[in-house]
Amino acid sequence: MDIQEFFGQSSGRWFSQRTSHHLAFKQTESGQSQLTIELVPVTDAAVIALCQQYEIDPSLASCGARVSWDGTMAWDEEKHQGSTVLVTVPDAPDSLTGQLLREVGYAEKTPVAGRYVMGDDGSLTLITEYETMYSEERLWFASPNLRLRTSILKRFGGFSMATFCSEIRLGVTKPPEEAATVAASK
Amino acid sequence: MDIQEFFGQSSGRWFSQRTSHHLAFKQTESGQSQLTIELVPVTDAAVIALCQQYEIDPSLASCGARVSWDGTMAWDEEKHQGSTVLVTVPDAPDSLTGQLLREVGYAEKTPVAGRYVMGDDGSLTLITEYETMYSEERLWFASPNLRLRTSILKRFGGFSMATFCSEIRLGVTKPPEEAATVAASK
């Protein structure tokens, strides 16, 4: 699977169950959210603007996606809503590695591009290094309708958090009582 | 990393945080346990007995380990204690794939050997197929003192559960308030 196929298969609406293990405190936090992933053509104004923010030639972009989320985490019980645009820029036209660009909030100083690696096993690994933080995320499909994600976060040199998400595709037209199991099995 | 190195690095005492996502019910269950993994020589009586139970020549075994656990899950708040012996039998002397033998309880009918695959990325994948159940587990080291595990369980053809464990090595001699973070970063 290449990055275009991975983005294509990710497109849609997902129900996401997320759990974070806070390693030093030995505590667990869980939450749920609905994710919407829409593919965006690489000629879209949002893709071009993001490339320009990172000072990258927009014609090198291979994929674009808008990711929106709407959910809650147990600890604060607040609604977490938002959306971002992601763009991939391969190291060479057919490379399995490259840069991942994300929209930067106003509070952040300079944009930090992540690195992505498509594995032989169809997994997508994303690595982002900030000044005091390092994040490594792995995403893979157990089936076309069940996507799994793990991430580990390092702060000041020590691992601080491990997170797991299981994401079930929504909108698969089956009777409600079967939908989740059936969707995940397809 | 080969299977011997993976077993060697797994040896020790671990604090494990486990979370299961019940996919059809959209519910999460968490628990904690202490794991002890001791290497057992392949000439040990327990390894030989397990091979014989599976009708496999004990001289083909490459690794043996005794895994003990002591923990709780949130839903029943009961103590879960137990131990089992694991034995690996490679498909050929230097193969990265093979069979994983586990001790069988009295309630089970016939022993079912799992399959293991050591990946290029140092991960260990375990696959077990029963009559109505399929389990796929992936274990990897984020660092020598932080081991991660995911597993997915299929019942009657549909994915029913996704589980994540983060395991921090215990007994690293550092001040208590730093131990978890420091252990995980090493």
PDB file of C-alpha atoms in Angstrom, chain A:
ATOM      1  CA  MET A   1       0.000   0.000   0.000  1.00  0.00           C
ATOM      2  CA  ASP A   2       1.340   3.453  -0.860  1.00  0.00           C
ATOM      3  CA  ILE A   3       0.438   6.735   0.803  1.00  0.00           C
ATOM      4  CA  GLN A   4      -2.261   7.550  -1.780  1.00  0.00           C
ATOM      5  CA  GLU A   5      -3.984   4.227  -1.132  1.00  0.00           C
ATOM      6  CA  PHE A   6      -3.684   4.769   2.632  1.00  0.00           C
ATOM      7  CA  PHE A   7      -5.309   8.202   2.384  1.00  0.00           C
ATOM      8  CA  GLY A   8      -7.972   6.817   0.034  1.00  0.00           C
ATOM      9  CA  GLN A   9      -8.859   4.014   2.444  1.00  0.00           C
ATOM     10  CA  SER A  10      -8.915   6.495   5.362  1.00  0.00           C
ATOM     11  CA  SER A  11     -11.496   8.678   3.652  1.00  0.00           C
ATOM     12  CA  GLY A  12     -14.900   8.620   5.346  1.00  0.00           C
ATOM     13  CA  ARG A  13     -16.527   8.938   8.756  1.00  0.00           C
ATOM     14  CA  TRP A  14     -15.109   6.994  11.692  1.00  0.00           C
ATOM     15  CA  PHE A  15     -16.094   6.298  15.279  1.00  0.00           C
ATOM     16  CA  SER A  16     -12.885   6.467  17.294  1.00  0.00           C
ATOM     17  CA  GLN A  17     -12.248   5.037  20.780  1.00  0.00           C
ATOM     18  CA  ARG A  18      -9.097   6.513  22.245  1.00  0.00           C
ATOM     19  CA  THR A  19      -7.150   5.563  25.377  1.00  0.00           C
ATOM     20  CA  SER A  20      -4.039   7.243  26.699  1.00  0.00           C
ATOM     21  CA  HIS A  21      -1.735   5.552  29.194  1.00  0.00           C
ATOM     22  CA  HIS A  22       0.146   8.150  31.227  1.00  0.00           C
ATOM     23  CA  LEU A  23       3.282   6.132  31.880  1.00  0.00           C
ATOM     24  CA  ALA A  24       4.862   7.959  34.814  1.00  0.00           C
ATOM     25  CA  PHE A  25       1.539   8.312  36.683  1.00  0.00           C
ATOM     26  CA  LYS A  26       0.279   4.828  35.789  1.00  0.00           C
ATOM     27  CA  GLN A  27      -3.084   6.320  34.878  1.00  0.00           C
ATOM     28  CA  THR A  28      -5.438   5.764  31.981  1.00  0.00           C
ATOM     29  CA  GLU A  29      -7.696   8.252  30.235  1.00  0.00           C
ATOM     30  CA  SER A  30     -10.291   7.306  27.635  1.00  0.00           C
ATOM     31  CA  GLY A  31     -12.414   9.205  25.173  1.00  0.00           C
ATOM     32  CA  GLN A  32     -14.542   8.860  22.088  1.00  0.00           C
ATOM     33  CA  SER A  33     -14.831  10.970  19.014  1.00  0.00           C
ATOM     34  CA  GLN A  34     -16.196  11.060  15.525  1.00  0.00           C
ATOM     35  CA  LEU A  35     -13.621  11.650  12.814  1.00  0.00           C
ATOM     36  CA  THR A  36     -14.335  12.791   9.286  1.00  0.00           C
ATOM     37  CA  ILE A  37     -11.558  12.453   6.721  1.00  0.00           C
ATOM     38  CA  GLU A  38     -12.123  14.058   3.332  1.00  0.00           C
ATOM     39  CA  LEU A  39      -9.626  13.886   0.514  1.00  0.00           C
ATOM     40  CA  VAL A  40      -8.632  17.253  -0.905  1.00  0.00           C
ATOM     41  CA  PRO A  41      -7.136  17.564  -4.415  1.00  0.00           C
ATOM     42  CA  VAL A  42      -3.492  18.669  -4.367  1.00  0.00           C
ATOM     43  CA  THR A  43      -4.546  21.592  -6.564  1.00  0.00           C
ATOM     44  CA  ASP A  44      -6.880  22.880  -3.801  1.00  0.00           C
ATOM     45  CA  ALA A  45      -6.174  26.350  -2.399  1.00  0.00           C
ATOM     46  CA  ALA A  46      -5.762  24.911   1.141  1.00  0.00           C
ATOM     47  CA  VAL A  47      -3.019  22.508  -0.026  1.00  0.00           C
ATOM     48  CA  ILE A  48      -1.198  25.244  -1.920  1.00  0.00           C
ATOM     49  CA  ALA A  49      -1.393  27.624   1.064  1.00  0.00           C
ATOM     50  CA  LEU A  50      -0.029  24.937   3.436  1.00  0.00           C
ATOM     51  CA  CYS A  51       2.893  24.129   1.115  1.00  0.00           C
ATOM     52  CA  GLN A  52       3.716  27.827   0.879  1.00  0.00           C
ATOM     53  CA  GLN A  53       3.693  28.111   4.693  1.00  0.00           C
ATOM     54  CA  TYR A  54       6.385  25.374   4.767  1.00  0.00           C
ATOM     55  CA  GLU A  55       8.186  26.926   1.777  1.00  0.00           C
ATOM     56  CA  ILE A  56       7.655  23.791  -0.315  1.00  0.00           C
ATOM     57  CA  ASP A  57       6.763  23.756  -4.022  1.00  0.00           C
ATOM     58  CA  PRO A  58       3.024  22.774  -4.082  1.00  0.00           C
ATOM     59  CA  SER A  59       3.546  20.731  -7.254  1.00  0.00           C
ATOM     60  CA  LEU A  60       5.503  18.191  -5.134  1.00  0.00           C
ATOM     61  CA  ALA A  61       2.474  17.359  -2.919  1.00  0.00           C
ATOM     62  CA  SER A  62       1.072  13.831  -3.388  1.00  0.00           C
ATOM     63  CA  CYS A  63      -2.012  13.790  -1.103  1.00  0.00           C
ATOM     64  CA  GLY A  64      -4.219  16.223   0.755  1.00  0.00           C
ATOM     65  CA  ALA A  65      -6.868  15.583   3.391  1.00  0.00           C
ATOM     66  CA  ARG A  66      -9.063  17.578   5.719  1.00  0.00           C
ATOM     67  CA  VAL A  67      -9.517  15.840   9.094  1.00  0.00           C
ATOM     68  CA  SER A  68     -12.327  16.997  11.411  1.00  0.00           C
ATOM     69  CA  TRP A  69     -13.042  15.650  14.883  1.00  0.00           C
ATOM     70  CA  ASP A  70     -15.789  16.008  17.440  1.00  0.00           C
ATOM     71  CA  GLY A  71     -15.413  14.206  20.739  1.00  0.00           C
ATOM     72  CA  THR A  72     -14.914  14.112  24.476  1.00  0.00           C
ATOM     73  CA  MET A  73     -12.193  12.939  26.854  1.00  0.00           C
ATOM     74  CA  ALA A  74     -13.146  11.561  30.258  1.00  0.00           C
ATOM     75  CA  TRP A  75     -11.014  13.858  32.401  1.00  0.00           C
ATOM     76  CA  ASP A  76     -12.388  17.217  31.381  1.00  0.00           C
ATOM     77  CA  GLU A  77     -15.700  16.118  29.858  1.00  0.00           C
ATOM     78  CA  GLU A  78     -15.362  19.036  27.495  1.00  0.00           C
ATOM     79  CA  LYS A  79     -16.148  18.872  23.837  1.00  0.00           C
ATOM     80  CA  HIS A  80     -13.091  18.736  21.621  1.00  0.00           C
ATOM     81  CA  GLN A  81     -13.861  19.921  18.126  1.00  0.00           C
ATOM     82  CA  GLY A  82     -11.558  20.987  15.385  1.00  0.00           C
ATOM     83  CA  SER A  83     -10.185  20.347  11.967  1.00  0.00           C
ATOM     84  CA  THR A  84      -6.868  20.456  10.202  1.00  0.00           C
ATOM     85  CA  VAL A  85      -5.448  19.987   6.728  1.00  0.00           C
ATOM     86  CA  LEU A  86      -2.713  17.394   6.097  1.00  0.00           C
ATOM     87  CA  VAL A  87      -0.475  17.276   3.030  1.00  0.00           C
ATOM     88  CA  THR A  88       2.133  14.666   2.092  1.00  0.00           C
ATOM     89  CA  VAL A  89       5.260  15.501   0.110  1.00  0.00           C
ATOM     90  CA  PRO A  90       7.217  12.375  -0.897  1.00  0.00           C
ATOM     91  CA  ASP A  91      11.039  12.444  -0.848  1.00  0.00           C
ATOM     92  CA  ALA A  92      10.964  11.434  -4.530  1.00  0.00           C
ATOM     93  CA  PRO A  93       7.966  10.816  -6.853  1.00  0.00           C
ATOM     94  CA  ASP A  94       7.526   7.124  -5.937  1.00  0.00           C
ATOM     95  CA  SER A  95       9.201   7.174  -2.521  1.00  0.00           C
ATOM     96  CA  LEU A  96       7.603   5.406   0.460  1.00  0.00           C
ATOM     97  CA  THR A  97       8.971   8.153   2.731  1.00  0.00           C
ATOM     98  CA  GLY A  98       8.443  11.889   2.850  1.00  0.00           C
ATOM     99  CA  GLN A  99       7.239  14.901   4.770  1.00  0.00           C
ATOM    100  CA  LEU A 100       3.845  15.368   6.385  1.00  0.00           C
ATOM    101  CA  LEU A 101       2.665  18.964   6.599  1.00  0.00           C
ATOM    102  CA  ARG A 102      -0.004  20.048   9.061  1.00  0.00           C
ATOM    103  CA  GLU A 103      -1.770  23.333   9.582  1.00  0.00           C
ATOM    104  CA  VAL A 104      -0.120  25.340  12.326  1.00  0.00           C
ATOM    105  CA  GLY A 105      -2.124  27.150  15.012  1.00  0.00           C
ATOM    106  CA  TYR A 106      -1.555  30.810  15.765  1.00  0.00           C
ATOM    107  CA  ALA A 107       0.149  29.950  19.073  1.00  0.00           C
ATOM    108  CA  GLU A 108       2.921  27.919  17.434  1.00  0.00           C
ATOM    109  CA  LYS A 109       6.037  29.633  16.209  1.00  0.00           C
ATOM    110  CA  THR A 110       7.363  27.884  13.145  1.00  0.00           C
ATOM    111  CA  PRO A 111       5.772  25.000  11.276  1.00  0.00           C
ATOM    112  CA  VAL A 112       7.406  21.618  12.029  1.00  0.00           C
ATOM    113  CA  ALA A 113       7.010  19.071   9.246  1.00  0.00           C
ATOM    114  CA  GLY A 114       6.641  15.460  10.345  1.00  0.00           C
ATOM    115  CA  ARG A 115       8.231  12.494   8.565  1.00  0.00           C
ATOM    116  CA  TYR A 116       6.178   9.599   7.236  1.00  0.00           C
ATOM    117  CA  VAL A 117       7.216   6.069   6.298  1.00  0.00           C
ATOM    118  CA  MET A 118       4.962   3.542   4.541  1.00  0.00           C
ATOM    119  CA  GLY A 119       5.943   0.069   5.792  1.00  0.00           C
ATOM    120  CA  ASP A 120       6.023  -3.197   3.852  1.00  0.00           C
ATOM    121  CA  ASP A 121       3.116  -4.345   6.021  1.00  0.00           C
ATOM    122  CA  GLY A 122       0.832  -1.486   4.895  1.00  0.00           C
ATOM    123  CA  SER A 123       1.358   0.544   8.079  1.00  0.00           C
ATOM    124  CA  LEU A 124       1.952   4.281   8.091  1.00  0.00           C
ATOM    125  CA  THR A 125       4.457   5.642  10.632  1.00  0.00           C
ATOM    126  CA  LEU A 126       4.505   9.370  11.424  1.00  0.00           C
ATOM    127  CA  ILE A 127       7.364  10.957  13.345  1.00  0.00           C
ATOM    128  CA  THR A 128       7.325  14.534  14.595  1.00  0.00           C
ATOM    129  CA  GLU A 129      10.195  16.090  16.501  1.00  0.00           C
ATOM    130  CA  TYR A 130       9.749  19.345  18.369  1.00  0.00           C
ATOM    131  CA  GLU A 131      12.264  21.071  20.591  1.00  0.00           C
ATOM    132  CA  THR A 132      11.291  19.233  23.809  1.00  0.00           C
ATOM    133  CA  MET A 133       8.937  16.617  22.418  1.00  0.00           C
ATOM    134  CA  TYR A 134       9.071  13.595  20.127  1.00  0.00           C
ATOM    135  CA  SER A 135       6.023  11.790  18.823  1.00  0.00           C
ATOM    136  CA  GLU A 136       5.872   8.526  16.902  1.00  0.00           C
ATOM    137  CA  GLU A 137       2.538   7.325  15.586  1.00  0.00           C
ATOM    138  CA  ARG A 138       1.681   4.093  13.746  1.00  0.00           C
ATOM    139  CA  LEU A 139      -1.551   3.654  11.801  1.00  0.00           C
ATOM    140  CA  TRP A 140      -2.749   0.485  10.094  1.00  0.00           C
ATOM    141  CA  PHE A 141      -5.888  -1.184   8.802  1.00  0.00           C
ATOM    142  CA  ALA A 142      -6.991  -4.427  10.456  1.00  0.00           C
ATOM    143  CA  SER A 143      -9.630  -4.419   7.701  1.00  0.00           C
ATOM    144  CA  PRO A 144     -10.858  -1.708   5.299  1.00  0.00           C
ATOM    145  CA  ASN A 145     -13.393  -0.657   7.956  1.00  0.00           C
ATOM    146  CA  LEU A 146     -11.243  -0.970  11.104  1.00  0.00           C
ATOM    147  CA  ARG A 147      -8.269   1.347  11.455  1.00  0.00           C
ATOM    148  CA  LEU A 148      -5.917   1.161  14.462  1.00  0.00           C
ATOM    149  CA  ARG A 149      -3.444   3.733  15.731  1.00  0.00           C
ATOM    150  CA  THR A 150      -0.809   3.762  18.439  1.00  0.00           C
ATOM    151  CA  SER A 151       1.366   6.685  19.411  1.00  0.00           C
ATOM    152  CA  ILE A 152       4.118   7.278  21.898  1.00  0.00           C
ATOM    153  CA  LEU A 153       5.108  10.681  23.176  1.00  0.00           C
ATOM    154  CA  LYS A 154       8.523  11.526  24.591  1.00  0.00           C
ATOM    155  CA  ARG A 155       9.075  14.688  26.590  1.00  0.00           C
ATOM    156  CA  PHE A 156      12.507  15.820  27.708  1.00  0.00           C
ATOM    157  CA  GLY A 157      13.998  12.487  26.677  1.00  0.00           C
ATOM    158  CA  GLY A 158      11.591  10.182  28.545  1.00  0.00           C
ATOM    159  CA  PHE A 159       8.487   8.424  27.250  1.00  0.00           C
ATOM    160  CA  SER A 160       5.499  10.077  28.921  1.00  0.00           C
ATOM    161  CA  MET A 161       2.423   8.741  27.159  1.00  0.00           C
ATOM    162  CA  ALA A 162       1.271   5.816  25.011  1.00  0.00           C
ATOM    163  CA  THR A 163      -2.044   6.165  23.168  1.00  0.00           C
ATOM    164  CA  PHE A 164      -4.230   3.688  21.323  1.00  0.00           C
ATOM    165  CA  CYS A 165      -7.173   4.393  19.010  1.00  0.00           C
ATOM    166  CA  SER A 166      -9.512   1.909  17.384  1.00  0.00           C
ATOM    167  CA  GLU A 167     -11.555   3.434  14.597  1.00  0.00           C
ATOM    168  CA  ILE A 168     -14.641   1.839  13.067  1.00  0.00           C
ATOM    169  CA  ARG A 169     -16.028   3.131   9.797  1.00  0.00           C
ATOM    170  CA  LEU A 170     -19.458   4.701  10.153  1.00  0.00           C
ATOM    171  CA  GLY A 171     -22.233   4.718   7.604  1.00  0.00           C
ATOM    172  CA  VAL A 172     -21.969   1.097   6.533  1.00  0.00           C
ATOM    173  CA  THR A 173     -25.579   0.237   5.656  1.00  0.00           C
ATOM    174  CA  LYS A 174     -26.381  -2.723   7.889  1.00  0.00           C
ATOM    175  CA  PRO A 175     -28.949  -3.228  10.675  1.00  0.00           C
ATOM    176  CA  PRO A 176     -27.853  -1.121  13.679  1.00  0.00           C
ATOM    177  CA  GLU A 177     -27.219  -4.065  16.019  1.00  0.00           C
ATOM    178  CA  GLU A 178     -24.811  -5.615  13.520  1.00  0.00           C
ATOM    179  CA  ALA A 179     -23.252  -2.502  12.062  1.00  0.00           C
ATOM    180  CA  ALA A 180     -20.156  -2.220  14.266  1.00  0.00           C
ATOM    181  CA  THR A 181     -19.171  -5.878  14.116  1.00  0.00           C
ATOM    182  CA  VAL A 182     -20.005  -6.219  10.453  1.00  0.00           C
ATOM    183  CA  ALA A 183     -18.309  -2.964   9.512  1.00  0.00           C
ATOM    184  CA  ALA A 184     -15.164  -3.982  11.333  1.00  0.00           C
ATOM    185  CA  SER A 185     -15.067  -7.405   9.707  1.00  0.00           C
ATOM    186  CA  LYS A 186     -15.262  -6.176   6.098  1.00  0.00           C
TER     187      LYS A 186
END
